[in-house]
Amino acid sequence: MAESSLTLLGDKFNTDREYVKKLIAQDASGGWNESWKQGVTPWDSGDVQLSLQGLLLSASLDLPREGRALVPGCGRGYDALLIASKLGLDTLGLDISPVGVQAARDQLNSAPEGLLSGIEKVSYEATDFFTFKVPDDQKFSLIYDYTFFVAIPPERRNEWGCQMCALIKPGGYLITLVFPLGLPLEGYVGPPFHVDPEDYIEPLGQGWEKVYDKVPEIVREGRKGTERMVVWRRI
């Protein structure tokens, strides 16, 4: 399974990933900004995630259509704009890289017609997710995590869970697109780090219920067998 997953990710992804890993080893936070500066962004698929789009367009869940949404590690912001457009939520994309945030803002200028309704509702901010705070009356109705959980060192996953508990209001949703599945558990150094859907349970702790757990029917080319969509609701 591990070898198959690595093969699906592709040679360029793995080459770029190794380079990003070196940059991050030199500077844990600045390495992400440097990778954006150099245009080495293996996590950037160039468009919205089809599995998220499928979930938002389906009637599988009664997702919120009022309030605020957050996308940590938003990159160029494709999915933040998708959420703003399809759910009508005021959506904030966070990224630790100022260069990445500027790329997200620039991306709005080439937004496809089908997402134009979300432009006025989406914004981007260069901020460290782990120090990000909001007042109680500004907590989020929905947070979407894709390639963020797997980008942070596993020893920080409990911090990730504490932040999710602090930022999502009761009744709010956490959408986790679990990717890439099938990476080796031992002898493989991230990012991305090894991940299984069960890895989110301990960091989140009590106060959550899993309301959706499926293998997406439609995924990007080369992603079959490497994704799983799991949604949690804050009790």
CSV table of C-alpha atoms in Angstrom, one decimal:
chain,number,residue,atom,x,y,z
A,1,MET,CA,0.0,0.0,0.0
A,2,ALA,CA,2.8,2.4,0.9
A,3,GLU,CA,4.7,1.8,-2.3
A,4,SER,CA,1.5,2.1,-4.3
A,5,SER,CA,0.7,5.4,-2.7
A,6,LEU,CA,4.1,6.9,-3.3
A,7,THR,CA,3.8,5.8,-6.9
A,8,LEU,CA,0.4,7.5,-7.3
A,9,LEU,CA,1.8,10.8,-5.9
A,10,GLY,CA,4.3,10.9,-8.8
A,11,ASP,CA,8.0,11.5,-9.3
A,12,LYS,CA,7.8,15.3,-9.4
A,13,PHE,CA,5.8,15.4,-6.2
A,14,ASN,CA,8.3,13.4,-4.4
A,15,THR,CA,11.3,15.3,-5.8
A,16,ASP,CA,9.7,18.6,-4.8
A,17,ARG,CA,8.7,17.2,-1.5
A,18,GLU,CA,12.3,16.3,-0.7
A,19,TYR,CA,13.4,19.8,-1.5
A,20,VAL,CA,10.7,21.4,0.6
A,21,LYS,CA,11.7,19.0,3.5
A,22,LYS,CA,15.3,20.4,3.3
A,23,LEU,CA,14.0,24.0,3.4
A,24,ILE,CA,11.9,23.3,6.4
A,25,ALA,CA,14.7,21.4,8.2
A,26,GLN,CA,16.8,24.6,7.8
A,27,ASP,CA,14.0,26.9,9.0
A,28,ALA,CA,10.8,25.3,10.4
A,29,SER,CA,8.5,28.3,9.6
A,30,GLY,CA,10.5,30.3,7.0
A,31,GLY,CA,11.0,27.2,4.9
A,32,TRP,CA,7.4,27.3,3.7
A,33,ASN,CA,7.8,30.9,2.7
A,34,GLU,CA,11.0,30.1,0.9
A,35,SER,CA,9.4,27.2,-1.0
A,36,TRP,CA,6.7,29.7,-2.3
A,37,LYS,CA,9.4,32.2,-3.3
A,38,GLN,CA,11.1,29.5,-5.3
A,39,GLY,CA,7.9,28.1,-6.8
A,40,VAL,CA,8.3,24.7,-5.3
A,41,THR,CA,4.8,23.9,-4.1
A,42,PRO,CA,4.1,20.2,-4.4
A,43,TRP,CA,0.9,20.5,-2.4
A,44,ASP,CA,-0.6,22.9,-5.0
A,45,SER,CA,-2.8,20.9,-7.4
A,46,GLY,CA,-3.9,24.0,-9.3
A,47,ASP,CA,-7.6,23.8,-8.6
A,48,VAL,CA,-10.2,23.0,-6.1
A,49,GLN,CA,-10.3,19.5,-4.6
A,50,LEU,CA,-13.0,17.5,-6.4
A,51,SER,CA,-13.8,15.5,-3.3
A,52,LEU,CA,-14.6,18.7,-1.4
A,53,GLN,CA,-16.6,20.0,-4.3
A,54,GLY,CA,-18.6,16.8,-4.4
A,55,LEU,CA,-19.3,17.0,-0.7
A,56,LEU,CA,-20.5,20.6,-0.8
A,57,LEU,CA,-22.7,20.0,-3.8
A,58,SER,CA,-24.3,16.9,-2.4
A,59,ALA,CA,-27.1,16.6,0.2
A,60,SER,CA,-25.1,14.3,2.4
A,61,LEU,CA,-24.8,16.8,5.2
A,62,ASP,CA,-26.7,19.9,6.3
A,63,LEU,CA,-23.6,22.1,6.4
A,64,PRO,CA,-23.9,25.7,7.7
A,65,ARG,CA,-24.8,28.5,5.3
A,66,GLU,CA,-24.4,31.3,7.8
A,67,GLY,CA,-21.4,32.4,9.8
A,68,ARG,CA,-17.7,32.1,9.2
A,69,ALA,CA,-15.4,29.4,7.7
A,70,LEU,CA,-11.6,28.9,8.2
A,71,VAL,CA,-9.1,27.2,5.9
A,72,PRO,CA,-5.7,26.8,7.7
A,73,GLY,CA,-2.7,26.3,5.3
A,74,CYS,CA,-4.9,27.6,2.5
A,75,GLY,CA,-2.2,27.9,-0.1
A,76,ARG,CA,-3.5,29.7,-3.2
A,77,GLY,CA,-7.0,29.5,-1.7
A,78,TYR,CA,-8.9,27.5,-4.3
A,79,ASP,CA,-10.9,25.6,-1.6
A,80,ALA,CA,-11.5,28.7,0.5
A,81,LEU,CA,-13.1,30.4,-2.5
A,82,LEU,CA,-15.1,27.2,-3.2
A,83,ILE,CA,-16.5,27.2,0.4
A,84,ALA,CA,-17.3,30.9,0.2
A,85,SER,CA,-19.1,30.4,-3.1
A,86,LYS,CA,-21.0,27.3,-2.5
A,87,LEU,CA,-22.0,27.8,1.2
A,88,GLY,CA,-22.1,31.6,1.3
A,89,LEU,CA,-19.9,31.7,4.4
A,90,ASP,CA,-17.5,34.5,5.2
A,91,THR,CA,-14.3,32.5,4.6
A,92,LEU,CA,-10.8,33.2,5.9
A,93,GLY,CA,-7.8,31.5,4.5
A,94,LEU,CA,-4.7,31.4,6.7
A,95,ASP,CA,-1.2,30.6,5.7
A,96,ILE,CA,2.1,31.0,7.5
A,97,SER,CA,3.7,32.2,4.3
A,98,PRO,CA,3.2,35.9,3.3
A,99,VAL,CA,4.2,34.9,-0.3
A,100,GLY,CA,1.6,32.2,-0.3
A,101,VAL,CA,-1.1,34.6,0.9
A,102,GLN,CA,-0.2,37.0,-1.8
A,103,ALA,CA,-0.5,34.2,-4.3
A,104,ALA,CA,-4.0,33.5,-3.0
A,105,ARG,CA,-5.0,37.1,-3.4
A,106,ASP,CA,-3.6,37.2,-6.9
A,107,GLN,CA,-5.5,34.0,-7.7
A,108,LEU,CA,-8.8,35.8,-7.1
A,109,ASN,CA,-8.1,37.7,-10.3
A,110,SER,CA,-8.4,34.5,-12.3
A,111,ALA,CA,-11.3,32.9,-10.4
A,112,PRO,CA,-13.6,30.8,-12.6
A,113,GLU,CA,-17.1,32.1,-13.3
A,114,GLY,CA,-18.7,29.5,-11.2
A,115,LEU,CA,-16.9,30.8,-8.1
A,116,LEU,CA,-17.3,34.5,-8.6
A,117,SER,CA,-20.0,34.8,-6.0
A,118,GLY,CA,-17.5,33.9,-3.3
A,119,ILE,CA,-15.0,36.6,-4.1
A,120,GLU,CA,-16.5,39.2,-1.8
A,121,LYS,CA,-16.8,36.7,1.0
A,122,VAL,CA,-13.2,35.4,1.0
A,123,SER,CA,-10.1,36.9,2.6
A,124,TYR,CA,-6.6,35.8,3.3
A,125,GLU,CA,-4.2,36.4,6.2
A,126,ALA,CA,-0.6,35.5,6.8
A,127,THR,CA,-0.8,34.1,10.3
A,128,ASP,CA,0.5,31.2,12.4
A,129,PHE,CA,-2.5,28.9,13.0
A,130,PHE,CA,-1.2,27.9,16.4
A,131,THR,CA,-1.2,31.4,17.7
A,132,PHE,CA,-4.4,32.5,15.9
A,133,LYS,CA,-7.2,33.6,18.3
A,134,VAL,CA,-10.7,35.0,17.8
A,135,PRO,CA,-13.4,36.3,20.3
A,136,ASP,CA,-16.2,33.9,21.2
A,137,ASP,CA,-18.6,35.7,19.0
A,138,GLN,CA,-16.4,35.2,16.0
A,139,LYS,CA,-15.8,31.5,16.2
A,140,PHE,CA,-16.2,29.5,13.1
A,141,SER,CA,-19.1,27.5,11.8
A,142,LEU,CA,-16.9,25.4,9.6
A,143,ILE,CA,-13.1,24.6,9.3
A,144,TYR,CA,-11.6,22.7,6.4
A,145,ASP,CA,-8.3,20.9,6.8
A,146,TYR,CA,-6.5,19.6,3.7
A,147,THR,CA,-2.7,19.0,3.7
A,148,PHE,CA,-2.4,21.0,6.9
A,149,PHE,CA,-2.7,18.2,9.5
A,150,VAL,CA,-0.2,16.2,7.5
A,151,ALA,CA,2.3,19.1,7.1
A,152,ILE,CA,2.8,19.6,10.8
A,153,PRO,CA,5.1,17.4,12.9
A,154,PRO,CA,3.1,14.6,14.5
A,155,GLU,CA,4.2,15.8,18.0
A,156,ARG,CA,2.2,19.0,17.4
A,157,ARG,CA,-1.1,17.2,16.5
A,158,ASN,CA,-2.5,17.6,20.0
A,159,GLU,CA,-1.9,21.4,19.6
A,160,TRP,CA,-3.8,21.2,16.4
A,161,GLY,CA,-6.7,19.6,18.2
A,162,CYS,CA,-6.7,22.2,20.9
A,163,GLN,CA,-6.9,24.9,18.3
A,164,MET,CA,-9.8,23.3,16.5
A,165,CYS,CA,-11.7,23.0,19.8
A,166,ALA,CA,-10.9,26.7,20.5
A,167,LEU,CA,-11.9,28.0,17.1
A,168,ILE,CA,-15.0,26.0,16.1
A,169,LYS,CA,-18.2,27.0,17.9
A,170,PRO,CA,-20.6,24.3,19.3
A,171,GLY,CA,-22.5,22.8,16.4
A,172,GLY,CA,-19.8,23.7,14.0
A,173,TYR,CA,-18.2,21.3,11.5
A,174,LEU,CA,-14.6,20.2,10.8
A,175,ILE,CA,-14.1,18.8,7.4
A,176,THR,CA,-10.9,16.8,7.1
A,177,LEU,CA,-9.8,15.6,3.7
A,178,VAL,CA,-7.4,12.9,4.8
A,179,PHE,CA,-4.5,12.8,2.3
A,180,PRO,CA,-2.1,11.2,1.4
A,181,LEU,CA,-3.1,7.8,2.7
A,182,GLY,CA,-0.7,4.9,2.5
A,183,LEU,CA,2.6,6.6,3.4
A,184,PRO,CA,5.0,4.4,5.4
A,185,LEU,CA,4.6,4.6,9.2
A,186,GLU,CA,8.3,3.9,9.9
A,187,GLY,CA,11.4,5.3,8.2
A,188,TYR,CA,9.6,8.0,6.3
A,189,VAL,CA,10.2,11.6,7.2
A,190,GLY,CA,7.6,14.3,6.3
A,191,PRO,CA,6.1,16.5,5.4
A,192,PRO,CA,3.7,15.1,4.5
A,193,PHE,CA,3.7,12.9,7.5
A,194,HIS,CA,2.1,9.5,7.8
A,195,VAL,CA,-1.7,9.8,8.4
A,196,ASP,CA,-4.7,7.5,8.9
A,197,PRO,CA,-8.2,8.7,9.6
A,198,GLU,CA,-7.9,7.4,13.2
A,199,ASP,CA,-5.0,9.8,13.8
A,200,TYR,CA,-7.5,12.7,14.3
A,201,ILE,CA,-9.4,11.1,17.2
A,202,GLU,CA,-6.9,11.6,20.0
A,203,PRO,CA,-5.9,15.2,19.1
A,204,LEU,CA,-9.6,16.3,18.9
A,205,GLY,CA,-10.5,14.6,22.2
A,206,GLN,CA,-14.0,14.6,23.7
A,207,GLY,CA,-16.8,16.8,22.4
A,208,TRP,CA,-16.9,15.7,18.8
A,209,GLU,CA,-19.0,13.3,16.8
A,210,LYS,CA,-18.1,11.8,13.4
A,211,VAL,CA,-21.0,12.6,11.0
A,212,TYR,CA,-19.4,11.5,7.7
A,213,ASP,CA,-16.7,9.1,6.6
A,214,LYS,CA,-16.4,8.0,3.0
A,215,VAL,CA,-13.9,7.4,0.3
A,216,PRO,CA,-14.6,10.1,-2.3
A,217,GLU,CA,-16.1,8.8,-5.6
A,218,ILE,CA,-14.5,11.5,-7.7
A,219,VAL,CA,-10.9,12.5,-7.1
A,220,ARG,CA,-8.2,14.2,-9.1
A,221,GLU,CA,-6.2,12.1,-11.5
A,222,GLY,CA,-3.6,10.0,-9.8
A,223,ARG,CA,-5.3,10.3,-6.4
A,224,LYS,CA,-7.4,7.1,-6.3
A,225,GLY,CA,-6.8,5.2,-3.1
A,226,THR,CA,-5.0,8.1,-1.4
A,227,GLU,CA,-8.0,10.2,-0.1
A,228,ARG,CA,-10.8,9.8,2.5
A,229,MET,CA,-13.3,12.5,3.5
A,230,VAL,CA,-14.1,12.6,7.2
A,231,VAL,CA,-16.4,15.2,8.8
A,232,TRP,CA,-16.7,16.0,12.5
A,233,ARG,CA,-19.3,18.0,14.3
A,234,ARG,CA,-18.5,19.9,17.5
A,235,ILE,CA,-21.0,18.9,20.2
